[in-house]
Coordinates of C-alpha atoms and ligand atoms in Angstrom, one line a residue:
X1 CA 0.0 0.0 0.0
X2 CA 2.9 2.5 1.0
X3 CA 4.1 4.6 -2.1
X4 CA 7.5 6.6 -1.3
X5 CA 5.8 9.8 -2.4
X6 CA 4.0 11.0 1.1
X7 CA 6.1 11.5 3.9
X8 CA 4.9 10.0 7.4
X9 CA 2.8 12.6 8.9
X10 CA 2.9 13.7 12.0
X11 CA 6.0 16.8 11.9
X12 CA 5.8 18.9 13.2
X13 CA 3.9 18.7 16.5
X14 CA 2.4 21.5 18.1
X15 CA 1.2 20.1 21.8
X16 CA -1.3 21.9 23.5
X17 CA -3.1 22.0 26.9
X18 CA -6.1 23.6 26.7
X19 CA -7.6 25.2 23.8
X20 CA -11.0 25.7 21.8
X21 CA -10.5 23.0 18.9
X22 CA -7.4 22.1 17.3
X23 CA -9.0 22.1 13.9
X24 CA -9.0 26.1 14.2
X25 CA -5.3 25.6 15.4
X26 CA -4.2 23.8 12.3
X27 CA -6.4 26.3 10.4
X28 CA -4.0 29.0 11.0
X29 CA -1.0 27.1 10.9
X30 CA -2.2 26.5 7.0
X31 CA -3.1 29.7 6.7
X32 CA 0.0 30.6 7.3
X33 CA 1.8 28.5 5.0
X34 CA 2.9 25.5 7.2
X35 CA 3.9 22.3 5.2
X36 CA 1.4 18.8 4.7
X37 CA 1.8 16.5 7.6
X38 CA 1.9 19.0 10.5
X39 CA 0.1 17.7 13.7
X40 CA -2.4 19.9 16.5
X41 CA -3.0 17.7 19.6
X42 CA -4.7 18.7 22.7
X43 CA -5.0 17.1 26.4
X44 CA -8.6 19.0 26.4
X45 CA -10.3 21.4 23.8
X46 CA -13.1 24.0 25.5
X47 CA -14.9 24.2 22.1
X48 CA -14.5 20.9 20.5
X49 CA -16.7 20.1 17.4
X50 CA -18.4 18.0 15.2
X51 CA -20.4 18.2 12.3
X52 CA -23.0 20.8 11.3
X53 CA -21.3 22.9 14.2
X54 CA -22.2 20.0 17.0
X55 CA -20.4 20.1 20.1
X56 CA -17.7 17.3 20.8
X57 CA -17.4 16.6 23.7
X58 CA -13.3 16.9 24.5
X59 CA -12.1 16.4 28.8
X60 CA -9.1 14.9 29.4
X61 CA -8.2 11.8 28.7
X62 CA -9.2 12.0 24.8
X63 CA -6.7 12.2 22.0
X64 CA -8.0 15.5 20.4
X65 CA -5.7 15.9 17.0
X66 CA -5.7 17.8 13.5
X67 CA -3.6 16.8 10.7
X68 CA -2.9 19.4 7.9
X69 CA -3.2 17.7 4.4
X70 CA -2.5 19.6 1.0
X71 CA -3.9 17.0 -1.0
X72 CA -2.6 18.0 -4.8
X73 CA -5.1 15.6 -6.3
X74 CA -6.7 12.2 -5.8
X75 CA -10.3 11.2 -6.2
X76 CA -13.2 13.1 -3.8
X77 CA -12.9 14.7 -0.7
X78 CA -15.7 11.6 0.9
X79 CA -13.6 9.2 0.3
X80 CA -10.5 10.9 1.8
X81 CA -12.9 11.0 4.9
X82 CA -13.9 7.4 4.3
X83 CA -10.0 7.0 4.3
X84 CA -9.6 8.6 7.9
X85 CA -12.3 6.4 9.3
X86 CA -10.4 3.3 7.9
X87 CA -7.3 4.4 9.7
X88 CA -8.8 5.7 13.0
X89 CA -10.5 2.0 13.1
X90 CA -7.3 0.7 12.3
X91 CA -5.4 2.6 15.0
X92 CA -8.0 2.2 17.8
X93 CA -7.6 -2.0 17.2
X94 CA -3.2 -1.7 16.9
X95 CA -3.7 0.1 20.2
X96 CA -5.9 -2.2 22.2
X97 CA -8.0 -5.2 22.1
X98 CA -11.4 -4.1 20.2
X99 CA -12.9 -5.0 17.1
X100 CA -13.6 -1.1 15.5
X101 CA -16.7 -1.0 12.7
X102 CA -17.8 2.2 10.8
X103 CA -21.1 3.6 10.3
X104 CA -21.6 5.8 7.3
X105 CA -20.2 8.5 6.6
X106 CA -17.2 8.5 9.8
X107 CA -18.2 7.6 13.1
X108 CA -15.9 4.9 14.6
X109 CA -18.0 2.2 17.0
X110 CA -17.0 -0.3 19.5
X111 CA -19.6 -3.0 20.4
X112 CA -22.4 -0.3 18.8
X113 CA -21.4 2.6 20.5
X114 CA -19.1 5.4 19.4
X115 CA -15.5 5.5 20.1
X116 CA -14.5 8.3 17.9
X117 CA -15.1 10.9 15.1
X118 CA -13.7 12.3 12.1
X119 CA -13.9 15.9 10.9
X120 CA -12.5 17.2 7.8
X121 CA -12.8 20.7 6.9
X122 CA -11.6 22.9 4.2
X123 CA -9.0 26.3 6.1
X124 CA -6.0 27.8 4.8
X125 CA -6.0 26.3 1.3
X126 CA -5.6 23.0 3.2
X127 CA -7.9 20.2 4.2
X128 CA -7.8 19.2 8.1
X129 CA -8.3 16.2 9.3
X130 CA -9.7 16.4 12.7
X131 CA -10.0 12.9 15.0
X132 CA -11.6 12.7 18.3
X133 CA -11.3 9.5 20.4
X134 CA -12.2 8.9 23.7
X135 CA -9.5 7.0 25.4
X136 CA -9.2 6.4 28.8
X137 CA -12.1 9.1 29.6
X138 CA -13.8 7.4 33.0
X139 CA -17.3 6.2 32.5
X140 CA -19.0 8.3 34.7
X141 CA -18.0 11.6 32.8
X142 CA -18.9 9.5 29.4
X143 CA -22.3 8.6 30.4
X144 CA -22.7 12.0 32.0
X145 CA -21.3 14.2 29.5
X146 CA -21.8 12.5 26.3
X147 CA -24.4 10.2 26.6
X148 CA -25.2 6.1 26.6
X149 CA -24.5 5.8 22.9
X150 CA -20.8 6.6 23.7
X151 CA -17.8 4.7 25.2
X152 CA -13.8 4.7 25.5
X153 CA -11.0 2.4 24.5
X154 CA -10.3 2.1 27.9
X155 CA -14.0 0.8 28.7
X156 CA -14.2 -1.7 25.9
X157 CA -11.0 -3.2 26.3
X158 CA -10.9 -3.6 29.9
X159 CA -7.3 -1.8 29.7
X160 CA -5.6 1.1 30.3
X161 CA -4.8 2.6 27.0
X162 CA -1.8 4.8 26.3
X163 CA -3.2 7.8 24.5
X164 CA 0.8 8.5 23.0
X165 CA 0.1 4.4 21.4
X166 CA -2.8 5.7 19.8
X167 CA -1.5 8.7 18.3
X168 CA 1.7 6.8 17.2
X169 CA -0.6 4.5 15.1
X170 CA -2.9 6.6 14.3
X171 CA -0.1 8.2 12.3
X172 CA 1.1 5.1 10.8
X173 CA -2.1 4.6 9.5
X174 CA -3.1 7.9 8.1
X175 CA 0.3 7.7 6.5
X176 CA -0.9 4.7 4.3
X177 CA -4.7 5.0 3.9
X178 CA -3.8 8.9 2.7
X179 CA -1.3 7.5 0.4
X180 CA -3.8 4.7 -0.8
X181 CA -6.5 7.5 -1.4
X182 CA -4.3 9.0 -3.3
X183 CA -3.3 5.9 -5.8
X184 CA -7.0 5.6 -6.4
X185 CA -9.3 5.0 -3.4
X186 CA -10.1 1.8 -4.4
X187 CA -8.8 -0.2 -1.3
X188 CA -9.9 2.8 0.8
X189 CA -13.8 1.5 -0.2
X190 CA -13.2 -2.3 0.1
X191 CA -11.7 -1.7 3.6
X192 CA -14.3 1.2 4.3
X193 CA -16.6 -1.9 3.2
X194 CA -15.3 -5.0 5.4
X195 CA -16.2 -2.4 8.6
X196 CA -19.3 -1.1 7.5
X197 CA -21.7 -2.2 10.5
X198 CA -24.5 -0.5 8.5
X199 CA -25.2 -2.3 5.4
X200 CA -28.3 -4.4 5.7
X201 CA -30.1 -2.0 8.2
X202 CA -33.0 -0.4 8.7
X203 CA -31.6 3.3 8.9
X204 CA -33.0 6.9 9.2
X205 CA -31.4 9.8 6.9
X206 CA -31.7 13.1 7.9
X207 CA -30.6 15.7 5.5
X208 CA -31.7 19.4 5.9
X209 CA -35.1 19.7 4.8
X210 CA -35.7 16.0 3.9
X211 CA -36.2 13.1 5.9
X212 CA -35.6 9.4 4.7
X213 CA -36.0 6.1 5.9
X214 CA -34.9 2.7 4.4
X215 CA -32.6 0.0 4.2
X216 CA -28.6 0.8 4.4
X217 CA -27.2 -0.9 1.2
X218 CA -23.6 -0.2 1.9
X219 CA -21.7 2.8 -0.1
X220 CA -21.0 2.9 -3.9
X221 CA -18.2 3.9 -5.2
X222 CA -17.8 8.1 -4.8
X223 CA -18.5 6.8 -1.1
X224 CA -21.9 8.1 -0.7
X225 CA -24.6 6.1 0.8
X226 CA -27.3 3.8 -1.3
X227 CA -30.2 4.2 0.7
X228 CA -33.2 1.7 -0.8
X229 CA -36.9 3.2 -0.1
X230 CA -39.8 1.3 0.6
X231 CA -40.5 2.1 -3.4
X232 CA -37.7 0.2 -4.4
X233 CA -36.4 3.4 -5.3
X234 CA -32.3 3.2 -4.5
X235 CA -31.2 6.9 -3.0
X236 CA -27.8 8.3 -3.3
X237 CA -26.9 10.4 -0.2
X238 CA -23.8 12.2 0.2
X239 CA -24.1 14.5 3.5
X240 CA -26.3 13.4 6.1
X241 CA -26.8 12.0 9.5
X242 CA -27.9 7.9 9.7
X243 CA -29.5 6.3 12.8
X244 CA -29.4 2.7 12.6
X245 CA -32.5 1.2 14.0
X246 CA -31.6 -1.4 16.2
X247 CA -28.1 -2.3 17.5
X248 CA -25.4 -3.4 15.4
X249 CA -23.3 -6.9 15.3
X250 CA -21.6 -7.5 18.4
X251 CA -18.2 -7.0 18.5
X252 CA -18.5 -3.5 16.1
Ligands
BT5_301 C1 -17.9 13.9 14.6 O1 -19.0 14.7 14.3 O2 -18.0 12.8 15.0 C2 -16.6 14.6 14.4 C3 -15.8 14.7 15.7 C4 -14.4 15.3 15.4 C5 -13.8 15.7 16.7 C6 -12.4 16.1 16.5 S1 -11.5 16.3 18.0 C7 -10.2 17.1 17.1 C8 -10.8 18.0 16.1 N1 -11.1 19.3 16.7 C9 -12.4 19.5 16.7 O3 -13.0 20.6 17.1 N2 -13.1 18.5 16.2 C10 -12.2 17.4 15.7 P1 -20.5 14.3 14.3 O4 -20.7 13.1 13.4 O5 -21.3 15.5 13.9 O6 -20.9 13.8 15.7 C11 -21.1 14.7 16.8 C12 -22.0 14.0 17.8 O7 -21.3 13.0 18.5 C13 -22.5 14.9 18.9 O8 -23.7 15.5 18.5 C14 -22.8 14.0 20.0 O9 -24.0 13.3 19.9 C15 -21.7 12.9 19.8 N3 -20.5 13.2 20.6 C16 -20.0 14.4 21.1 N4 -18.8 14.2 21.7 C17 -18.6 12.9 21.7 C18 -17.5 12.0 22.2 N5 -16.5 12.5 22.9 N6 -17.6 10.7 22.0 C19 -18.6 10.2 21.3 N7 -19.7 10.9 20.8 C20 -19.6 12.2 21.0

């Protein structure tokens, strides 16, 4: 998979205690000409976020990272997300003992609930890659901050988990899944596929304005979503949020 072309990201780091999200962080270091690979990582971010402007939650005991990309070409910018979420669940299972599945388009799940979450957004002329993952973040704070539908490597392992070992692989992994996004995407989908613990479900697909609901028939190849109606009809959908009705395979 490795091509000699990308250098292993991660250089330089800027290490940070506190601050609002380290996607802004990056932002500026882009803005201000910094070269690909470049690393943000935080012990706690006061305005962490998802998608859509949603809080993420971020105390200690997260890794809270950006990654500064200057892709030059490749196919779309979905399947370089599709790409992180391949190497966050890649990370997360070099790090500890889980099994890591994906549910469409970047949320990260362990035994059904969610472990960690990708963000990609466009600052500086650059693309960051943001990656929250809830490490060794006590279960109390979890259930009380984030919710039931969460948990922590530390919690589904049974182990303490070295946020530094996650990083590291995290890393490693970006490293190659950017550089096989870039050769094509091809094995980014037929990984992105093997995790998918949404295929075959009953899901609802919210998209501003429009509500859907059908049956999950895994992601064709631009990476969006193939939602089949109750019609028969087959939807494309490339930006929303899923719910998966019921709870997915054990073990992801
Ligand atoms: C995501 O958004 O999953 C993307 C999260 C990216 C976070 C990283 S941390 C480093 C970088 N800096 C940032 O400011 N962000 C990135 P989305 O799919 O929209 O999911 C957001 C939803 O996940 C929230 O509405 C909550 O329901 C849930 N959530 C919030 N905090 C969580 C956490 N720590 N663990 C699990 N779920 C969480």
């Amino acid at each position: 998979m490795r091509r000699p072309h990308v250098e292993r990201l991660g250089r330089p780091i800027v290490r940070l205690g506190e601050v609002g999200s380290t996607n802004d962080v990056a932002g500026l270091l882009a803005a201000a000409g910094v070269a690909e690979g470049a690393l943000v990582v935080a012990d706690r971010q006061s305005a962490g976020r998802g998608r859509l402007g949603r809080p993420w939650v971020s105390p200690h005991g997260g890794l809270w990272c950006s990654v500064l990309l200057r892709p030059a070409r490749g196919p779309s910018r979905g399947l370089l997300s599709l790409a992180v979420g391949v190497a966050v669940a890649e990370a997360a299972e070099a790090a500890c003992d889980v099994r890591a599945g994906l549910k469409w388009p970047n949320d990260v799940l362990v035994e059904g609930r969610k472990v960690a979450g990708v963000l990609l957004e466009a600052a500086g002329g650059a693309v960051i890659v943001g990656v929250g993952v809830n490490v060794i973040i006590p279960a109390g704070a979890l259930r009380a901050d984030i919710g039931p539908a969460a948990t922590s490597l530390h919690l589904a392992s049974g182990r303490p988990v070295d946020r530094d070992r996650v990083l590291a692989a995290l890393l490693d992994r970006l490293t190659a899944w950017y550089e096989a996004w870039g050769a094509g995407g091809g094995q980014v989908l037929e990984a992105w596929r093997r995790r998918d613990v949404t295929a075959g479900r009953r899901a609802v697909v919210s998209m501003p304005g429009e509500t859907l609901e059908g049956v999950a028939e895994g992601i064709d190849g631009d990476g969006a979503l193939r939602l089949r109606l109750s019609t028969g009809e087959v939807r494309r959908v490339m930006a929303a949020d899923v719910q998966v009705m019921g709870h997915p395979a054990r073990g992801c």
